[in-house]
PDB file of N, CA and C in Angstrom:
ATOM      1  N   UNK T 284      92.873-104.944 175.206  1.00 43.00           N
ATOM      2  CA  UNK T 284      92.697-104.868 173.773  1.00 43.00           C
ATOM      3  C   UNK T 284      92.050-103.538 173.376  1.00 43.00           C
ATOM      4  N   UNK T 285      91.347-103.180 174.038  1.00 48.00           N
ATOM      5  CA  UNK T 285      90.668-101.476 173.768  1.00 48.00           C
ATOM      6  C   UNK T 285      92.318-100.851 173.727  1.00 48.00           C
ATOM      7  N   UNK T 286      92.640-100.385 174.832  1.00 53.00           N
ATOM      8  CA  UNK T 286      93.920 -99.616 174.811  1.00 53.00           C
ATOM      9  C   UNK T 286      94.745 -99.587 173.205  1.00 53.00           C
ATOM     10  N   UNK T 287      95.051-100.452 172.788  1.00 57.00           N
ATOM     11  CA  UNK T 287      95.593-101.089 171.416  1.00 57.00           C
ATOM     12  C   UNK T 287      94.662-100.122 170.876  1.00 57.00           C
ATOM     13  N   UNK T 288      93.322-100.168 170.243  1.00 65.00           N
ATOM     14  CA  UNK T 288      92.393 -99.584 169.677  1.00 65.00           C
ATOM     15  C   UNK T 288      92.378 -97.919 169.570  1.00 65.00           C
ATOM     16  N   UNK T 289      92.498 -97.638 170.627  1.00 70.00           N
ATOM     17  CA  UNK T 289      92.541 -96.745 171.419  1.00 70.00           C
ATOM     18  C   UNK T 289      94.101 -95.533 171.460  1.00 70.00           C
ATOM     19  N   UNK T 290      94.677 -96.492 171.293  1.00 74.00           N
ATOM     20  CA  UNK T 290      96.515 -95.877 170.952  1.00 74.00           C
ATOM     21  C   UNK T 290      96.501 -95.671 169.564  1.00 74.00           C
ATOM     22  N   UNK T 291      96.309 -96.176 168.526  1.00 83.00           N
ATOM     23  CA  UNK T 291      96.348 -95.915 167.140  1.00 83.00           C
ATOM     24  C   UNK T 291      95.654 -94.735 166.652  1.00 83.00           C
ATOM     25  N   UNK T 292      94.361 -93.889 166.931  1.00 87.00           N
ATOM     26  CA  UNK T 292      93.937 -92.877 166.722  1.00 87.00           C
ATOM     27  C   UNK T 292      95.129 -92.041 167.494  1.00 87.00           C
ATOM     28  N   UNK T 293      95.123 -92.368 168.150  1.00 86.00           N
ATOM     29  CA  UNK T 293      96.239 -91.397 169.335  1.00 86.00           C
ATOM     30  C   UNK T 293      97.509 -90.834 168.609  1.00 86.00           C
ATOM     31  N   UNK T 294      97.706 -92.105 167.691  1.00 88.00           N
ATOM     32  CA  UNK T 294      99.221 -91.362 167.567  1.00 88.00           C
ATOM     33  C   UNK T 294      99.073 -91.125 165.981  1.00 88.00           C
ATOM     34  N   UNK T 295      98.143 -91.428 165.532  1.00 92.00           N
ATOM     35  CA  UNK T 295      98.112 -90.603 164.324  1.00 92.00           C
ATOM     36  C   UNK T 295      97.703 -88.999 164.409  1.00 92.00           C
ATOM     37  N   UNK T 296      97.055 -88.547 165.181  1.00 93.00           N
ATOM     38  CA  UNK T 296      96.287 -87.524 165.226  1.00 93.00           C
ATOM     39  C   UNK T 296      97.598 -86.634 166.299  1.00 93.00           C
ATOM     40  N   UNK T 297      98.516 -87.935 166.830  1.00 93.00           N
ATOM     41  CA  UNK T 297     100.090 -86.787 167.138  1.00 93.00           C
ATOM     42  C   UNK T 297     100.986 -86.852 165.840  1.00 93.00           C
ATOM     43  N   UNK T 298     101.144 -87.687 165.388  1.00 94.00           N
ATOM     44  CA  UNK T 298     101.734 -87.280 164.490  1.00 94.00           C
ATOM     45  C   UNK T 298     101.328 -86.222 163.379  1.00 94.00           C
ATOM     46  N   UNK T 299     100.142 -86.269 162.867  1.00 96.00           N
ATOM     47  CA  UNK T 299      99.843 -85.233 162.115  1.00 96.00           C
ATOM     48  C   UNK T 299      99.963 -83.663 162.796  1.00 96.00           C
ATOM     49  N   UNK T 300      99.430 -83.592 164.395  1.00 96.00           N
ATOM     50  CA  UNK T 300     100.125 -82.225 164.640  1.00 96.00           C
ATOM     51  C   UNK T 300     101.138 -82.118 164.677  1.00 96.00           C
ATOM     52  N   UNK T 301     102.363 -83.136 164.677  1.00 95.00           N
ATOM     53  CA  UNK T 301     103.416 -82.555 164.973  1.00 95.00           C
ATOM     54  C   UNK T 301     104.566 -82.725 163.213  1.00 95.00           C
ATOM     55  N   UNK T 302     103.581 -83.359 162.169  1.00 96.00           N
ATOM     56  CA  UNK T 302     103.983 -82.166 160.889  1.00 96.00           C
ATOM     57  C   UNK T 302     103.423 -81.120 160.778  1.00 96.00           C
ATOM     58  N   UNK T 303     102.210 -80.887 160.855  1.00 96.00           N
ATOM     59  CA  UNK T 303     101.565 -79.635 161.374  1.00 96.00           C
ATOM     60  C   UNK T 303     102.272 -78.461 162.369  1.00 96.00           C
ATOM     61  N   UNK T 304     102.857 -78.755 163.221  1.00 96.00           N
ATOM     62  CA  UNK T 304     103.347 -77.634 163.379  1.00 96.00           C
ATOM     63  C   UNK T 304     104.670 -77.528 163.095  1.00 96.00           C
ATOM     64  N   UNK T 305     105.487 -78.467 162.939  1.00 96.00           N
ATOM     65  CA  UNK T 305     106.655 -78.838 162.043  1.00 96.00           C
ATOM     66  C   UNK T 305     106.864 -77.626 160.806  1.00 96.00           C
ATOM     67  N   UNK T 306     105.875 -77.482 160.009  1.00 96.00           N
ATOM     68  CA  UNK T 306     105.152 -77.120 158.858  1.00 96.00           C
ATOM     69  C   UNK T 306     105.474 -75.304 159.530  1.00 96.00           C
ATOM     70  N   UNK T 307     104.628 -75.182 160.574  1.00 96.00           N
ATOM     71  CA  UNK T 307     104.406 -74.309 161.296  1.00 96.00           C
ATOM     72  C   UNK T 307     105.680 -73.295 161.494  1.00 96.00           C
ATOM     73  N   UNK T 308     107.104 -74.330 162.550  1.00 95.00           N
ATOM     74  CA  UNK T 308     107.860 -73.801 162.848  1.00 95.00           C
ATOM     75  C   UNK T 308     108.617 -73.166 161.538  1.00 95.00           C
ATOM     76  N   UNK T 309     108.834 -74.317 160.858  1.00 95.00           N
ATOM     77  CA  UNK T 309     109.557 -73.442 158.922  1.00 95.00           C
ATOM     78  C   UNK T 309     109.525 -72.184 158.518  1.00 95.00           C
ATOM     79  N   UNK T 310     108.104 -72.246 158.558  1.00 93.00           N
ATOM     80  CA  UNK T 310     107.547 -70.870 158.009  1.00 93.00           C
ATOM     81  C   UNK T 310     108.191 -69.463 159.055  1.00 93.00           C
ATOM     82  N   UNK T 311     107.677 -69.796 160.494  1.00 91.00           N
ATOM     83  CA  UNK T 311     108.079 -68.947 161.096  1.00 91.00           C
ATOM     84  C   UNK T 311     109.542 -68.524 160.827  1.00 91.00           C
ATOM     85  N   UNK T 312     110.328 -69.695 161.302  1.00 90.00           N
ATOM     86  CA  UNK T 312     111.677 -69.531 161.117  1.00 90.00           C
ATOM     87  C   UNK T 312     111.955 -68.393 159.845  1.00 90.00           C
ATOM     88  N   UNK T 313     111.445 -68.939 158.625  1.00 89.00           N
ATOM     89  CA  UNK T 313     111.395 -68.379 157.383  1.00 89.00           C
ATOM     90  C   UNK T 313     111.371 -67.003 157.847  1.00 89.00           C
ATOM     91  N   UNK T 314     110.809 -66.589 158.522  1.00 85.00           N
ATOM     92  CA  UNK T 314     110.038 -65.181 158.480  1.00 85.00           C
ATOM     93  C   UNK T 314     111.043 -64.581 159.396  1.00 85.00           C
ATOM     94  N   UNK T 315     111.339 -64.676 160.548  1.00 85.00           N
ATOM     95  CA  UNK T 315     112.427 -64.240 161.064  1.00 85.00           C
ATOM     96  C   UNK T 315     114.020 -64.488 161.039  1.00 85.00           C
ATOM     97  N   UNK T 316     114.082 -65.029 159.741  1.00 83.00           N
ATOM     98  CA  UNK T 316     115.597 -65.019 159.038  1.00 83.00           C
ATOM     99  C   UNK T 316     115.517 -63.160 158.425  1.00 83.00           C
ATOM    100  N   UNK T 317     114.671 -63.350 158.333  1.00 74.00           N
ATOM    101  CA  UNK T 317     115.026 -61.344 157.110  1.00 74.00           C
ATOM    102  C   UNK T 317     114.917 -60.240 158.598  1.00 74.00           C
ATOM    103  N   UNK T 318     114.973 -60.452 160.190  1.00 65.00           N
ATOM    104  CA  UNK T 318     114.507 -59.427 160.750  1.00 65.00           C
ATOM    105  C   UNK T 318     115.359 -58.713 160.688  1.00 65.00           C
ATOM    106  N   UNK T 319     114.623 -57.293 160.781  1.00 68.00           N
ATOM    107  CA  UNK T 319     115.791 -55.975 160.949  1.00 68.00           C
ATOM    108  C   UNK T 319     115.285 -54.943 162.127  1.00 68.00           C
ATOM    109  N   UNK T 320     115.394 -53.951 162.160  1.00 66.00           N
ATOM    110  CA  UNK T 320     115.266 -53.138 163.094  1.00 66.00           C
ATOM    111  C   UNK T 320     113.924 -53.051 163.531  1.00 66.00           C
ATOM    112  N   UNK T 321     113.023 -53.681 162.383  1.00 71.00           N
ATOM    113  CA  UNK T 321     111.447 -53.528 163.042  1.00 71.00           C
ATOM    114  C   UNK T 321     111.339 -55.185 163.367  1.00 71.00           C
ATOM    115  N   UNK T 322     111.833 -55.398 164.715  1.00 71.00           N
ATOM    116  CA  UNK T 322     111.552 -56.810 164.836  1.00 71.00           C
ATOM    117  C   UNK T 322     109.869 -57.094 165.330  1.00 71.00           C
ATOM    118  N   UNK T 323     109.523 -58.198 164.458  1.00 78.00           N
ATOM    119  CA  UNK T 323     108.334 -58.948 165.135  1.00 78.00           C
ATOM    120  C   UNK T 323     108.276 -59.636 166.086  1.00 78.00           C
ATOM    121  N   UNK T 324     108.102 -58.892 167.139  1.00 85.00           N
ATOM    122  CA  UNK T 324     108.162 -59.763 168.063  1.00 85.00           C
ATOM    123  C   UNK T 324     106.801 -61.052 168.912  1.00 85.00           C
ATOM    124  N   UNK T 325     105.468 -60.741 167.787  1.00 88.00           N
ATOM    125  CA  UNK T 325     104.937 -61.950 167.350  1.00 88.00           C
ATOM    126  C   UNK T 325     105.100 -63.039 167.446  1.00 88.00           C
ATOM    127  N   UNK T 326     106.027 -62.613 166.217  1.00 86.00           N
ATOM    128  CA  UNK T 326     106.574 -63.854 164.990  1.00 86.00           C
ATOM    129  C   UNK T 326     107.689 -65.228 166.034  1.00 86.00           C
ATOM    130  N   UNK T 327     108.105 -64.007 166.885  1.00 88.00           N
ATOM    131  CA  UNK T 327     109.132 -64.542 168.091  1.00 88.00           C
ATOM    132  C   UNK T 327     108.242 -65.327 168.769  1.00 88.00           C
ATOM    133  N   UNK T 328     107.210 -64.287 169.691  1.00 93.00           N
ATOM    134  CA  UNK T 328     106.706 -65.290 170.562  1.00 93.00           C
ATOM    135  C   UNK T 328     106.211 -66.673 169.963  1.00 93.00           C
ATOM    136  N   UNK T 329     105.412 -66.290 168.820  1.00 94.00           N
ATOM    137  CA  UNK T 329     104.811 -67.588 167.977  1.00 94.00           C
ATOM    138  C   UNK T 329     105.627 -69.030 167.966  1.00 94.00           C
ATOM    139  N   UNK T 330     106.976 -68.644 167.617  1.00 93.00           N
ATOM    140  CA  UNK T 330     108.106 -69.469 167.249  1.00 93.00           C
ATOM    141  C   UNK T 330     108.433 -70.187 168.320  1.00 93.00           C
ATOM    142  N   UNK T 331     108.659 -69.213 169.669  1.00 95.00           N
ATOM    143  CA  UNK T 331     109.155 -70.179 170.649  1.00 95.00           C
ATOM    144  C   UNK T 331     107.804 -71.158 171.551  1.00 95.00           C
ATOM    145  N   UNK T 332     106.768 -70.788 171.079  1.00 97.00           N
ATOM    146  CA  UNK T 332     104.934 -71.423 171.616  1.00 97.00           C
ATOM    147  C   UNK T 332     105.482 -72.446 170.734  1.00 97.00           C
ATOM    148  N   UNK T 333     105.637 -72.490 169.095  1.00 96.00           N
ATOM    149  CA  UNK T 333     105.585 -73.930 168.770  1.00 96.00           C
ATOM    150  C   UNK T 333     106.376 -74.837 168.870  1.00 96.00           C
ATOM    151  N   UNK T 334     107.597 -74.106 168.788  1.00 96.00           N
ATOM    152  CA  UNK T 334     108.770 -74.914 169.414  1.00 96.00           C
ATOM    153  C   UNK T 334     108.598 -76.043 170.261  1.00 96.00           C
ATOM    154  N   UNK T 335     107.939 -75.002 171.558  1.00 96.00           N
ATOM    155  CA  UNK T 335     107.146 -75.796 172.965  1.00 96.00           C
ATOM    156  C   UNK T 335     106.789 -77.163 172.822  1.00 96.00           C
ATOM    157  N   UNK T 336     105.177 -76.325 171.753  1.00 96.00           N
ATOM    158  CA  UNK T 336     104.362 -77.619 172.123  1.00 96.00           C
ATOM    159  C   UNK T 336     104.878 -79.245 170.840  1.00 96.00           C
ATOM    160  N   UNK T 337     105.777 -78.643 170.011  1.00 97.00           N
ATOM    161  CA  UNK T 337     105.927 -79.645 168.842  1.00 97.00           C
ATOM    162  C   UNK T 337     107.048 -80.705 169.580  1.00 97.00           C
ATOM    163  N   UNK T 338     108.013 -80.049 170.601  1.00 96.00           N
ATOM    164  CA  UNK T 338     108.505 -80.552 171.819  1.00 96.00           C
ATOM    165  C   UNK T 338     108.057 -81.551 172.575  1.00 96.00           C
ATOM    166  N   UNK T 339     106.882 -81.484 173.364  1.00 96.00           N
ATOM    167  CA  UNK T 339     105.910 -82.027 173.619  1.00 96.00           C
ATOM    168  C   UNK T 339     105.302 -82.824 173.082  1.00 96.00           C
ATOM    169  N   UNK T 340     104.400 -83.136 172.391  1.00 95.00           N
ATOM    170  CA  UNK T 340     104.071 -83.579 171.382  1.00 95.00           C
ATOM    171  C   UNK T 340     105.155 -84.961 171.128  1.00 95.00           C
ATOM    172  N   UNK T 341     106.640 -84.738 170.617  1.00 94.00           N
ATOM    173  CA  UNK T 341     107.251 -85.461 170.374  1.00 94.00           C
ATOM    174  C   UNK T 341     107.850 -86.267 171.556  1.00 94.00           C
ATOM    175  N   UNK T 342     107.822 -85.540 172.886  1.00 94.00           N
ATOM    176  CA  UNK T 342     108.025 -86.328 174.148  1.00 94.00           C
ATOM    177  C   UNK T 342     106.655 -87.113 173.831  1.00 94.00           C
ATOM    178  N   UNK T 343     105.482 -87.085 173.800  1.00 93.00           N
ATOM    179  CA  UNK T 343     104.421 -87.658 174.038  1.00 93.00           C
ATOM    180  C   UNK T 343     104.321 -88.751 173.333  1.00 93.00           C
ATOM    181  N   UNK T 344     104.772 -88.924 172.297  1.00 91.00           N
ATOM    182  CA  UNK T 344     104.989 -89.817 170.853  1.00 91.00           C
ATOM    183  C   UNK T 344     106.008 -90.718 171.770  1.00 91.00           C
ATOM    184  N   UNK T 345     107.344 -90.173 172.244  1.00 92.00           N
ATOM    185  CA  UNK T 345     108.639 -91.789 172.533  1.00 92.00           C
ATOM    186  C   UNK T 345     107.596 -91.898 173.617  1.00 92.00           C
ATOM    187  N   UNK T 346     107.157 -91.163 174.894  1.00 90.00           N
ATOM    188  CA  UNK T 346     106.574 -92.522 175.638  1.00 90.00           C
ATOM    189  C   UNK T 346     105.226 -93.257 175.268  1.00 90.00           C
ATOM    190  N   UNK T 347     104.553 -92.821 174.209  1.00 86.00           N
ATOM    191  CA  UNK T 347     103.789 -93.810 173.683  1.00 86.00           C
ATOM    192  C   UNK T 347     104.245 -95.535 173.291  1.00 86.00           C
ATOM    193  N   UNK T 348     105.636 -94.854 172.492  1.00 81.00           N
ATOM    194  CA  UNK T 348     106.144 -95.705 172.049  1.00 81.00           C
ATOM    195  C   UNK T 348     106.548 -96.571 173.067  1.00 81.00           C
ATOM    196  N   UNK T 349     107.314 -96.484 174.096  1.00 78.00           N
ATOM    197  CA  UNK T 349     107.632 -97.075 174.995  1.00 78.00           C
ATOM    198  C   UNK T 349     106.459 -97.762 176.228  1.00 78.00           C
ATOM    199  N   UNK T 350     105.378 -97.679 175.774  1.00 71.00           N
ATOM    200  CA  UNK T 350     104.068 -98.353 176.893  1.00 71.00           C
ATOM    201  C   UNK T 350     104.020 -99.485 176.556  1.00 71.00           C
TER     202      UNK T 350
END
């Protein structure tokens, strides 16, 4: 019965990062739709880090779901 207790903070606090970086990836995306010859390559690395972890995150969420 803890576990139960215990899972509900859990997956709220994944779900909110993962509109959070949801939120995150948009913007980026946003930003590297206009690149031109001065690419950010930042903006790149940034994009494919959240990609990653919002990835993650959402693996972490179905096997929650599935325990």
């Amino acid at each position: 019965m803890m576990q139960r207790k215990r899972t509900k903070p859990a997956q709220w606090y994944i779900e909110q990062r993962i509109d959070y970086l949801t939120a995150q990836l948009n913007k980026l995306r946003d930003m590297l739709k206009s690149v031109d010859e001065n690419a950010n390559f930042e903006a790149v690395k940034d994009f494919l880090e959240t990609r990653g972890r919002l990835r993650e995150l959402q693996n972490i969420r179905e096997h929650m779901n599935n325990w």
